[in-house]
Tab-separated table of C-alpha atoms in Angstrom:
chain	number	residue	atom	x	y	z
A	23	UNK	CA	33.340	64.984	29.943
A	24	UNK	CA	33.245	66.679	26.605
A	25	UNK	CA	30.215	66.874	24.324
A	26	UNK	CA	31.894	64.498	21.890
A	27	UNK	CA	32.421	61.898	24.621
A	28	UNK	CA	28.798	62.154	25.708
A	29	UNK	CA	27.623	61.581	22.120
A	30	UNK	CA	29.823	58.500	21.740
A	31	UNK	CA	28.484	57.104	25.006
A	32	UNK	CA	24.897	57.576	23.833
A	33	UNK	CA	25.635	55.815	20.532
A	34	UNK	CA	27.199	52.830	22.306
A	35	UNK	CA	24.240	52.643	24.673
A	36	UNK	CA	21.784	52.704	21.749
A	37	UNK	CA	23.665	49.915	19.932
A	38	UNK	CA	23.780	47.810	23.084
A	39	UNK	CA	20.026	48.187	23.545
A	40	UNK	CA	19.354	47.071	19.946
A	41	UNK	CA	21.617	44.036	20.306
A	42	UNK	CA	19.850	43.116	23.527
A	43	UNK	CA	16.464	43.409	21.807
A	44	UNK	CA	17.580	41.185	18.914
A	45	UNK	CA	18.893	38.589	21.338
A	46	UNK	CA	15.612	38.590	23.232
A	47	UNK	CA	13.617	38.074	20.020
A	48	UNK	CA	15.931	35.284	18.852
A	49	UNK	CA	15.755	33.609	22.243
A	50	UNK	CA	11.961	33.782	22.210
A	51	UNK	CA	11.801	32.185	18.759
A	52	UNK	CA	14.179	29.394	19.746
A	53	UNK	CA	12.258	28.770	22.943
A	54	UNK	CA	9.017	28.660	20.963
A	55	UNK	CA	10.426	26.071	18.577
A	56	UNK	CA	11.818	24.045	21.468
A	57	UNK	CA	8.570	24.189	23.399
A	58	UNK	CA	6.585	23.249	20.291
A	59	UNK	CA	8.889	20.304	19.667
A	60	UNK	CA	8.734	19.176	23.241
A	61	UNK	CA	4.949	19.540	23.309
A	62	UNK	CA	4.474	16.836	20.616
A	63	UNK	CA	3.759	13.581	22.435
A	64	UNK	CA	6.117	10.735	21.641
A	65	UNK	CA	3.255	8.637	20.249
A	66	UNK	CA	2.591	11.313	17.610
A	67	UNK	CA	4.488	10.795	14.370
A	68	UNK	CA	6.980	13.398	13.204
A	69	UNK	CA	5.995	15.612	10.309
A	70	UNK	CA	7.976	13.779	7.622
A	71	UNK	CA	6.797	10.356	8.773
A	72	UNK	CA	3.237	11.626	8.960
A	73	UNK	CA	3.382	12.998	5.411
A	74	UNK	CA	4.698	9.671	4.088
A	75	UNK	CA	1.885	7.842	5.863
A	76	UNK	CA	-0.757	10.284	4.586
A	77	UNK	CA	0.517	9.733	1.031
A	78	UNK	CA	0.000	5.962	1.255
A	79	UNK	CA	-3.345	6.357	3.026
A	80	UNK	CA	-4.634	8.614	0.233
A	81	UNK	CA	-3.554	6.049	-2.371
A	82	UNK	CA	-5.273	3.243	-0.450
A	83	UNK	CA	-8.486	5.276	-0.163
A	84	UNK	CA	-8.428	5.946	-3.910
A	85	UNK	CA	-8.005	2.219	-4.588
A	86	UNK	CA	-10.999	1.434	-2.377
A	87	UNK	CA	-13.153	4.059	-4.070
A	88	UNK	CA	-12.244	3.040	-7.626
A	89	UNK	CA	-12.238	-0.759	-7.306
A	90	UNK	CA	-15.544	-1.832	-5.810
A	91	UNK	CA	-15.148	-5.486	-6.796
A	92	UNK	CA	-11.824	-5.860	-5.032
A	93	UNK	CA	-12.643	-3.809	-1.924
A	94	UNK	CA	-16.420	-4.102	-1.713
A	95	UNK	CA	-16.567	-5.452	1.837
A	96	UNK	CA	-15.542	-3.668	5.068
A	97	UNK	CA	-13.148	-6.529	5.812
A	98	UNK	CA	-11.218	-5.988	2.573
A	99	UNK	CA	-11.081	-2.238	3.113
A	100	UNK	CA	-9.757	-2.676	6.650
A	101	UNK	CA	-7.200	-5.233	5.463
A	102	UNK	CA	-5.814	-2.759	2.923
A	103	UNK	CA	-5.497	0.023	5.515
A	104	UNK	CA	-3.866	-2.369	7.997
A	105	UNK	CA	-1.352	-3.240	5.304
A	106	UNK	CA	-0.434	0.446	5.039
A	107	UNK	CA	0.034	0.638	8.802
A	108	UNK	CA	2.277	-2.455	8.762
A	109	UNK	CA	4.392	-0.912	6.009
A	110	UNK	CA	5.045	2.136	8.211
A	111	UNK	CA	5.388	0.139	11.428
A	112	UNK	CA	2.556	1.849	13.278
A	113	UNK	CA	-0.844	0.975	14.706
A	114	UNK	CA	-4.338	2.290	14.101
A	115	UNK	CA	-4.148	4.043	17.488
A	116	UNK	CA	-0.955	5.879	16.491
A	117	UNK	CA	-2.550	7.007	13.247
A	118	UNK	CA	-5.661	8.258	15.042
A	119	UNK	CA	-3.601	10.057	17.695
A	120	UNK	CA	-1.276	11.660	15.155
A	121	UNK	CA	-4.135	12.716	12.900
A	122	UNK	CA	-5.976	14.276	15.841
A	123	UNK	CA	-2.852	16.117	17.049
A	124	UNK	CA	-2.034	17.613	13.645
A	125	UNK	CA	-5.681	18.449	12.953
A	126	UNK	CA	-5.709	20.586	16.094
A	127	UNK	CA	-2.859	22.596	14.536
A	128	UNK	CA	-4.780	23.433	11.394
A	129	UNK	CA	-2.141	25.669	9.756
A	130	UNK	CA	0.520	22.987	10.041
A	131	UNK	CA	-1.891	20.276	8.924
A	132	UNK	CA	-2.915	22.246	5.830
A	133	UNK	CA	0.740	22.723	4.848
A	134	UNK	CA	1.338	18.990	5.239
A	135	UNK	CA	-1.798	18.168	3.276
A	136	UNK	CA	-0.739	20.494	0.447
A	137	UNK	CA	2.688	18.852	0.366
A	138	UNK	CA	1.165	15.365	0.128
A	139	UNK	CA	-1.268	16.415	-2.602
A	140	UNK	CA	1.566	17.977	-4.602
A	141	UNK	CA	3.493	14.707	-4.378
A	142	UNK	CA	0.424	12.755	-5.488
A	143	UNK	CA	-0.031	15.101	-8.442
A	144	UNK	CA	3.602	14.647	-9.504
A	145	UNK	CA	3.239	10.893	-9.249
A	146	UNK	CA	0.007	10.948	-11.254
A	147	UNK	CA	1.541	13.081	-13.994
A	148	UNK	CA	4.562	10.783	-14.262
A	149	UNK	CA	2.318	7.712	-14.412
A	150	UNK	CA	0.042	9.340	-16.971
A	151	UNK	CA	3.009	10.212	-19.182
A	152	UNK	CA	4.310	6.641	-18.945
A	153	UNK	CA	0.922	5.210	-19.947
A	154	UNK	CA	0.662	7.664	-22.829
A	155	UNK	CA	4.024	6.545	-24.180
A	156	UNK	CA	3.092	2.878	-23.791
A	157	UNK	CA	-0.160	3.476	-25.655
A	158	UNK	CA	1.657	5.211	-28.497
A	159	UNK	CA	4.142	2.344	-28.736
A	160	UNK	CA	1.366	-0.235	-28.723
A	161	UNK	CA	-0.617	1.589	-31.383
A	162	UNK	CA	2.513	1.838	-33.515
A	163	UNK	CA	3.233	-1.884	-33.131
A	164	UNK	CA	-0.387	-2.786	-33.878
A	165	UNK	CA	-0.382	-0.716	-37.045
A	166	UNK	CA	2.955	-2.238	-38.050
A	167	UNK	CA	2.246	-5.921	-37.446
A	168	UNK	CA	-1.509	-6.318	-37.877
A	169	UNK	CA	-3.649	-5.542	-40.926
A	170	UNK	CA	-6.851	-3.482	-40.552
A	171	UNK	CA	-8.872	-6.717	-40.707
A	172	UNK	CA	-7.174	-8.149	-37.609
A	173	UNK	CA	-9.578	-9.210	-34.830
A	174	UNK	CA	-8.001	-10.284	-31.518
A	175	UNK	CA	-9.132	-13.501	-29.841
A	176	UNK	CA	-9.323	-11.666	-26.499
A	177	UNK	CA	-8.973	-8.099	-25.320
A	178	UNK	CA	-8.228	-6.357	-21.997
A	179	UNK	CA	-8.842	-2.768	-20.881
A	180	UNK	CA	-5.962	-2.964	-18.419
A	181	UNK	CA	-3.579	-0.639	-16.582
A	182	UNK	CA	-0.371	-2.034	-18.037
A	183	UNK	CA	-1.453	-1.238	-21.579
A	184	UNK	CA	-4.265	1.314	-21.230
A	185	UNK	CA	-6.603	1.001	-24.195
A	186	UNK	CA	-10.127	2.104	-24.970
A	187	UNK	CA	-11.004	-0.571	-27.504
A	188	UNK	CA	-10.237	-2.017	-30.903
A	189	UNK	CA	-11.638	-1.834	-34.424
A	190	UNK	CA	-11.395	-3.808	-37.651
A	191	UNK	CA	-12.365	-3.451	-41.305
A	192	UNK	CA	-12.830	-6.099	-44.009
A	193	UNK	CA	-13.099	-5.426	-47.726
A	194	UNK	CA	-14.895	-7.559	-50.327
A	195	UNK	CA	-12.015	-9.999	-50.829
A	196	UNK	CA	-11.520	-10.547	-47.082
A	197	UNK	CA	-15.249	-11.037	-46.547
A	198	UNK	CA	-15.274	-13.706	-49.258
A	199	UNK	CA	-12.358	-15.519	-47.618
A	200	UNK	CA	-13.520	-15.373	-44.006
A	201	UNK	CA	-17.321	-15.559	-44.179
A	202	UNK	CA	-18.738	-18.584	-45.979
A	203	UNK	CA	-22.446	-18.297	-45.226
A	204	UNK	CA	-24.974	-15.567	-45.811
A	205	UNK	CA	-25.703	-15.022	-42.122
A	206	UNK	CA	-22.809	-14.250	-39.789
A	207	UNK	CA	-22.138	-12.680	-36.392
A	208	UNK	CA	-19.618	-10.540	-34.577
A	209	UNK	CA	-19.509	-12.028	-31.086
A	210	UNK	CA	-17.598	-11.988	-27.808
A	211	UNK	CA	-17.937	-12.818	-24.123
A	212	UNK	CA	-17.565	-10.150	-21.422
A	213	UNK	CA	-16.276	-10.514	-17.853
A	214	UNK	CA	-15.241	-7.981	-15.218
A	215	UNK	CA	-18.143	-5.513	-15.419
A	216	UNK	CA	-18.968	-4.357	-11.860
A	217	UNK	CA	-22.477	-4.322	-10.447
A	218	UNK	CA	-22.206	-0.550	-10.078
A	219	UNK	CA	-21.423	1.801	-11.680
A	220	UNK	CA	-21.977	0.648	-15.236
A	221	UNK	CA	-19.374	1.384	-17.930
A	222	UNK	CA	-19.955	3.341	-21.121
A	223	UNK	CA	-19.022	0.355	-23.306
A	224	UNK	CA	-20.469	-0.168	-26.786
A	225	UNK	CA	-20.042	-2.558	-29.674
A	226	UNK	CA	-20.894	-1.526	-33.236
A	227	UNK	CA	-20.999	-3.424	-36.515
A	228	UNK	CA	-21.251	-1.350	-39.704
A	229	UNK	CA	-22.367	-3.232	-42.829
A	230	UNK	CA	-21.732	-1.381	-46.099
A	231	UNK	CA	-23.704	-2.584	-49.111
A	232	UNK	CA	-23.729	-1.174	-52.615
A	233	UNK	CA	-26.799	0.984	-52.008
A	234	UNK	CA	-27.149	1.228	-48.238
A	235	UNK	CA	-25.349	1.092	-44.899
A	236	UNK	CA	-26.717	-0.780	-41.885
A	237	UNK	CA	-25.489	-0.269	-38.338
A	238	UNK	CA	-25.989	-2.754	-35.528
A	239	UNK	CA	-24.937	-1.924	-31.995
A	240	UNK	CA	-25.100	-3.159	-28.428
A	241	UNK	CA	-24.660	-1.365	-25.114
A	242	UNK	CA	-22.415	-3.726	-23.161
A	243	UNK	CA	-23.507	-3.524	-19.516
A	244	UNK	CA	-23.561	-7.140	-18.272
A	245	UNK	CA	-21.169	-10.053	-17.956
A	246	UNK	CA	-22.478	-12.329	-20.710
A	247	UNK	CA	-22.083	-13.186	-24.391
A	248	UNK	CA	-23.006	-10.695	-27.098
A	249	UNK	CA	-23.828	-11.295	-30.769
A	250	UNK	CA	-24.225	-8.647	-33.459
A	251	UNK	CA	-25.665	-10.292	-36.559
A	252	UNK	CA	-25.285	-9.462	-40.240
A	253	UNK	CA	-25.988	-10.759	-43.732
A	254	UNK	CA	-23.790	-10.860	-46.810
A	255	UNK	CA	-26.752	-10.409	-49.123
A	256	UNK	CA	-29.824	-8.215	-49.003
A	257	UNK	CA	-32.573	-8.271	-51.659
A	258	UNK	CA	-30.860	-6.882	-54.759
A	259	UNK	CA	-27.757	-5.865	-52.791
A	260	UNK	CA	-24.395	-7.343	-51.747
A	261	UNK	CA	-22.115	-6.396	-48.877
A	262	UNK	CA	-18.885	-4.559	-49.772
A	263	UNK	CA	-17.247	-3.742	-46.436
A	264	UNK	CA	-17.605	-4.690	-42.782
A	265	UNK	CA	-16.373	-2.352	-40.056
A	266	UNK	CA	-16.654	-3.138	-36.372
A	267	UNK	CA	-15.411	-1.738	-33.118
A	268	UNK	CA	-15.716	-2.030	-29.360
A	269	UNK	CA	-15.211	1.255	-27.530
A	270	UNK	CA	-14.948	2.028	-23.804
A	271	UNK	CA	-15.182	5.582	-22.462
A	272	UNK	CA	-13.281	5.427	-19.171
A	273	UNK	CA	-11.491	8.632	-18.201
A	274	UNK	CA	-11.366	7.660	-14.508
A	275	UNK	CA	-9.864	4.188	-14.894
A	276	UNK	CA	-12.727	2.485	-13.059
A	277	UNK	CA	-13.248	-0.315	-15.576
A	278	UNK	CA	-9.773	-1.604	-16.365
A	279	UNK	CA	-10.654	-5.110	-15.195
A	280	UNK	CA	-13.093	-5.667	-18.061
A	281	UNK	CA	-12.075	-8.456	-20.451
A	282	UNK	CA	-13.449	-9.583	-23.806
A	283	UNK	CA	-13.031	-13.291	-24.519
A	284	UNK	CA	-13.677	-15.604	-27.483
A	285	UNK	CA	-13.984	-12.759	-29.979
A	286	UNK	CA	-14.937	-13.844	-33.491
A	287	UNK	CA	-16.438	-12.713	-36.775
A	288	UNK	CA	-18.303	-15.250	-38.887
A	289	UNK	CA	-19.972	-18.204	-37.189
A	290	UNK	CA	-19.524	-19.346	-33.585
A	291	UNK	CA	-18.092	-22.610	-34.917
A	292	UNK	CA	-15.237	-20.628	-36.477
A	293	UNK	CA	-13.998	-19.267	-33.143
A	294	UNK	CA	-11.720	-21.033	-30.697
A	295	UNK	CA	-14.625	-22.017	-28.459
A	296	UNK	CA	-16.596	-25.231	-28.808
A	297	UNK	CA	-19.402	-25.305	-31.330
A	298	UNK	CA	-22.052	-25.999	-28.730
A	299	UNK	CA	-21.116	-23.022	-26.587
A	300	UNK	CA	-23.355	-20.483	-28.279
A	301	UNK	CA	-26.180	-22.910	-28.999
A	302	UNK	CA	-27.136	-22.706	-25.335
A	303	UNK	CA	-27.217	-18.920	-25.311
A	304	UNK	CA	-30.550	-17.146	-25.809
A	305	UNK	CA	-30.493	-15.248	-29.095
A	306	UNK	CA	-29.470	-11.631	-28.814
A	307	UNK	CA	-31.318	-9.183	-31.035
A	308	UNK	CA	-29.097	-6.152	-31.525
A	309	UNK	CA	-30.711	-2.882	-32.293
A	310	UNK	CA	-30.627	-1.798	-35.908
A	311	UNK	CA	-30.135	1.882	-36.561
A	312	UNK	CA	-28.911	4.107	-39.327
A	313	UNK	CA	-26.743	7.186	-39.150
A	314	UNK	CA	-24.605	6.190	-36.136
A	315	UNK	CA	-21.058	7.509	-36.370
A	316	UNK	CA	-18.642	4.698	-35.484
A	317	UNK	CA	-16.025	7.165	-34.293
């Protein structure tokens, strides 16, 4: 055998060894995947099904945390979670078993958790953009169809049309037309405030006279009627403008069930409610301050 033949034989032997090594590695990987797949008990959900279930569970938990009135009791919380299980066609035991199995494989569980959170974030951003557009459309329609002096009969801080309040402004002519007596009130009834936590909800009435400005305000923290009182005439002074607003600071969306009913400016008899309605209400004495910025 020549030297050239021996060299060729060595090269072929080296290549064969490398191919054999690659095949062994590939076989090991495939066996590992197969063993891992076979090691998952049949009662444990597959990864995709588990991620879908985790997504709905996270949403349900957020609903429970943010809506105490609706899900304040353990029974209501359990009913909501059971509804999620029914949607996915599983039982509480399957959820517990699957969660325990994936939790024992922490790297895989963290990847799944990151995937679910990313999906939740995308959904939140899409929902937030939709609400922003709806709010812009509503504000545009309000400015187009209602004058600055418009006061709604009722008002909702809801999810369909997310809003943080309303405001109004009357000039001298509008005050003369709408308010007949010297003493008047800006009033409304509140429902939907939870026992805890309390919202950052305020009502302000700004009374502009020729020589002074008077502010009256109320912190709205209970489900009851509120009255902010004013006068057209002060000693040697007459009112020129009335500005009022109700403002809710709610960046978390916890208080979207709050409703304002029977809103009016003037006298209780001028509103849609019966005249005797407010006669039975203890008088409310709003605080009087100066220098409060209505914005």
